[in-house]
Structure formats: structure tokens, C-alpha cells
Amino acid sequence: MVMDKIQGGYSILTYETLGIPTPFPVGNINCYLIKNEPITLIDCGVYTPKALESLTDQLRNFGLELGDVKQILITHAHPDHCGLASVVKKYSNAKVYLHEKEINKAMDRAEHLKRIELHLAYYGLPEDLRHEMHNYFKWQLDFVQPLKKFEVIEDGHIFTFDGAELQVILTPGHAIGHLCYFEKSDRLLFSGDLMLGSLLEPISIEPYRRERGLVDYIESLKKLSSLNISLILPGHGKPMSDIEAHLKRIANNHQQRKKQILDIIKGEGKITPFRIASRLWPKLNMFLGISEVLGYIDLLIMEGKVQEDQTESRLIVFHVKPFDTLNENIV
């Protein structure tokens, strides 16, 4: 746990970092306790007894109970970020805030995952791996309680605290309704999963329509780069202060990944997202791998280097543009 005070001009924001355990490979999630009134959590952890106990114990370390929490600011509606929101609300009647584009997954994650499974079939995931993914998604459902009551917030909304303010910034990419929270006076950013230390882009497949996740992600980074941020507090991992160096690493990684994927497509003719992902990351969860590939494909499509098609069986395939060989086998 880390305690800090952000002081600049008339602004003093006091926060604690609460490391809440998750059952996922990513490890702990960083939830943030804002101790200025009204007492606030930025994200709240996954729905497990262990996570609830950890959250309760850490609040008590600062003389607080679950019932003292007045509001929960959700960065996005993934289980590790909002799984406990309904439970905390039950104890405290706290208001829960999220973006409208996250409502479907917050209210009915089962339907959300069911639609993603269908997309994975179109992206070429074989039946045996779809079965594994179905079981993985079903397992995930145990770690989130559906939200029934919440408040919708939009880009630019200001949360006012005793002596401080937080600005809501819509930053799609990792999730279509992903939000960051910015303390203007001292340029502190609570970044959720938008900016992590890993160079594997945190992009997710959205089930209701094909979103350009990595394109949106890059636009969100550009939006944030104009804020002259001094410190990023991410949803996972350590705080980051050298923002420009991190953005440069991301840009370099994009160029390398695009070249890798374009070379694979050139060598294969027509190829599915799954086949590309399995070539690049054979041991990675294919939901993450396919999400990543689609992001880079979108960049290559924008650059006019790759074209997307759909077969009679509704498989999504990609090929180099222009594509003159008409009788390639679909991989």
C-alpha cells in the first residue's frame, strides 16, 4: 500500500494504493482509495472471498469500513475492476459510476461473453479451442456480480472532492467505454488498463460490433499525451513517471509487430486472425492473441497494406492488398 498527497495550488488529493488479489495471470489489481470526502474507490477488485477480505482489511488499516465508501469510479467493466462493486454498494449504498458503453457487460456479462465466443469462431478459432475458451469464459462468470444500479458518466465530467477534483477522460482501446481519471493540478492520471508496463497491447474484442481497438488505443494515448502527465497510476503494476519514454517504446513495438504480421500474411495468402496469433504467440490465451492481431490488422488496413474479406462460411480472412492470386487456399 502506498499513501501519497498531490499538492499543487489549492489542490490536495490524498490516495492509497490497495493491491487486491485476482485469480488471473495478471496478478493483483491496483484499486485506489481516495481519502478526501467523499470517500471513493477507483475500481474495486474481483468478486471472490479473498478479494473482499483483502479490500475490507486494507480499508480498516486506514480506519474505514466498506460502509464508509461513498462512490466507486469504474475504469471499465472487466471482472477484476468491477467484480465487487455490487457487494460494496450493498454495504455502503455507494454510487457506482461507469461509461454508458460499458453497461452491457456490467449488467449481463454472460451474454457479453457468449457473443465474443461467436466472434472467435468467425476469426478461425478451432472447435476444440472454442470449447476451452467457453470453459474459460464460464469460469470468469464466478468473479463478477452483475451491476443493477449505477450512474452513467461521460467524457469531461468533473468529480469534486474536499480540496481536489478529478476529470473523467474517455479513453477507448482496452475497452470501448474505458475511462481514466485525471487530477488536473498536479497532472496525476489513474489510468486503469489503458497504460500498463507490458508492451503487449491491452486490447479486447467487443461483441456487439467490430471496434478498431488498437486504432482507438493510439488515439487515446495521443489524447493523454497532451495533458503533460507527471505520474500514471495503472490498474496493474507499478506507477510510471517517464511517460514519453513509455510512449516511444509503444510506438517502436507497433512498427515491429506490424512488420511481423504483414510478413506472415504475405507468406500465407489468405489467413485467419487465429492462424496469425498462433504463429506469433502459440502459448498465449488465444482470446488475447486474436484481440492483439486484430488491432495491428486494423492499422495495416488503414495504411492500405491489407484487406479483410469474409468467406461463404463467414470466416474472417486477411490478405495483402492488392491481392492478385485468386485461388489461394484459406488457411
PDB file of N, CA and C in Angstrom, residues 73-74 96-102 150-154:
ATOM      1  N   LEU A  73     -15.667   4.681  -8.709  1.00  0.00           N
ATOM      2  CA  LEU A  73     -15.444   5.126 -10.080  1.00  0.00           C
ATOM      3  C   LEU A  73     -14.835   3.962 -10.850  1.00  0.00           C
ATOM      4  N   ILE A  74     -15.585   3.399 -11.777  1.00  0.00           N
ATOM      5  CA  ILE A  74     -15.143   2.236 -12.540  1.00  0.00           C
ATOM      6  C   ILE A  74     -14.403   2.708 -13.792  1.00  0.00           C
ATOM      7  N   VAL A  96     -22.205   3.983  -7.939  1.00  0.00           N
ATOM      8  CA  VAL A  96     -21.242   3.351  -8.841  1.00  0.00           C
ATOM      9  C   VAL A  96     -21.321   4.063 -10.186  1.00  0.00           C
ATOM     10  N   TYR A  97     -20.178   4.549 -10.667  1.00  0.00           N
ATOM     11  CA  TYR A  97     -20.136   5.322 -11.912  1.00  0.00           C
ATOM     12  C   TYR A  97     -19.361   4.559 -12.980  1.00  0.00           C
ATOM     13  N   LEU A  98     -19.902   4.569 -14.204  1.00  0.00           N
ATOM     14  CA  LEU A  98     -19.203   3.994 -15.352  1.00  0.00           C
ATOM     15  C   LEU A  98     -19.726   4.634 -16.624  1.00  0.00           C
ATOM     16  N   HIS A  99     -19.034   4.376 -17.737  1.00  0.00           N
ATOM     17  CA  HIS A  99     -19.451   4.925 -19.023  1.00  0.00           C
ATOM     18  C   HIS A  99     -20.571   4.083 -19.606  1.00  0.00           C
ATOM     19  N   GLU A 100     -21.453   4.710 -20.393  1.00  0.00           N
ATOM     20  CA  GLU A 100     -22.611   4.008 -20.933  1.00  0.00           C
ATOM     21  C   GLU A 100     -22.230   2.833 -21.834  1.00  0.00           C
ATOM     22  N   LYS A 101     -21.069   2.907 -22.489  1.00  0.00           N
ATOM     23  CA  LYS A 101     -20.670   1.830 -23.390  1.00  0.00           C
ATOM     24  C   LYS A 101     -20.178   0.590 -22.651  1.00  0.00           C
ATOM     25  N   GLU A 102     -20.079   0.676 -21.331  1.00  0.00           N
ATOM     26  CA  GLU A 102     -19.712  -0.483 -20.514  1.00  0.00           C
ATOM     27  C   GLU A 102     -20.924  -1.125 -19.844  1.00  0.00           C
ATOM     28  N   PHE A 150     -26.538   1.908 -11.201  1.00  0.00           N
ATOM     29  CA  PHE A 150     -25.295   2.629 -11.453  1.00  0.00           C
ATOM     30  C   PHE A 150     -25.619   4.001 -12.018  1.00  0.00           C
ATOM     31  N   GLU A 151     -24.616   4.852 -12.056  1.00  0.00           N
ATOM     32  CA  GLU A 151     -24.722   6.181 -12.636  1.00  0.00           C
ATOM     33  C   GLU A 151     -23.838   6.231 -13.880  1.00  0.00           C
ATOM     34  N   VAL A 152     -24.354   6.826 -14.945  1.00  0.00           N
ATOM     35  CA  VAL A 152     -23.601   6.933 -16.197  1.00  0.00           C
ATOM     36  C   VAL A 152     -22.863   8.265 -16.231  1.00  0.00           C
ATOM     37  N   ILE A 153     -21.577   8.222 -16.580  1.00  0.00           N
ATOM     38  CA  ILE A 153     -20.785   9.447 -16.701  1.00  0.00           C
ATOM     39  C   ILE A 153     -20.169   9.521 -18.093  1.00  0.00           C
ATOM     40  N   GLU A 154     -19.864  10.740 -18.505  1.00  0.00           N
ATOM     41  CA  GLU A 154     -19.337  10.982 -19.845  1.00  0.00           C
ATOM     42  C   GLU A 154     -17.978  11.671 -19.773  1.00  0.00           C
TER      43      GLU A 154
END
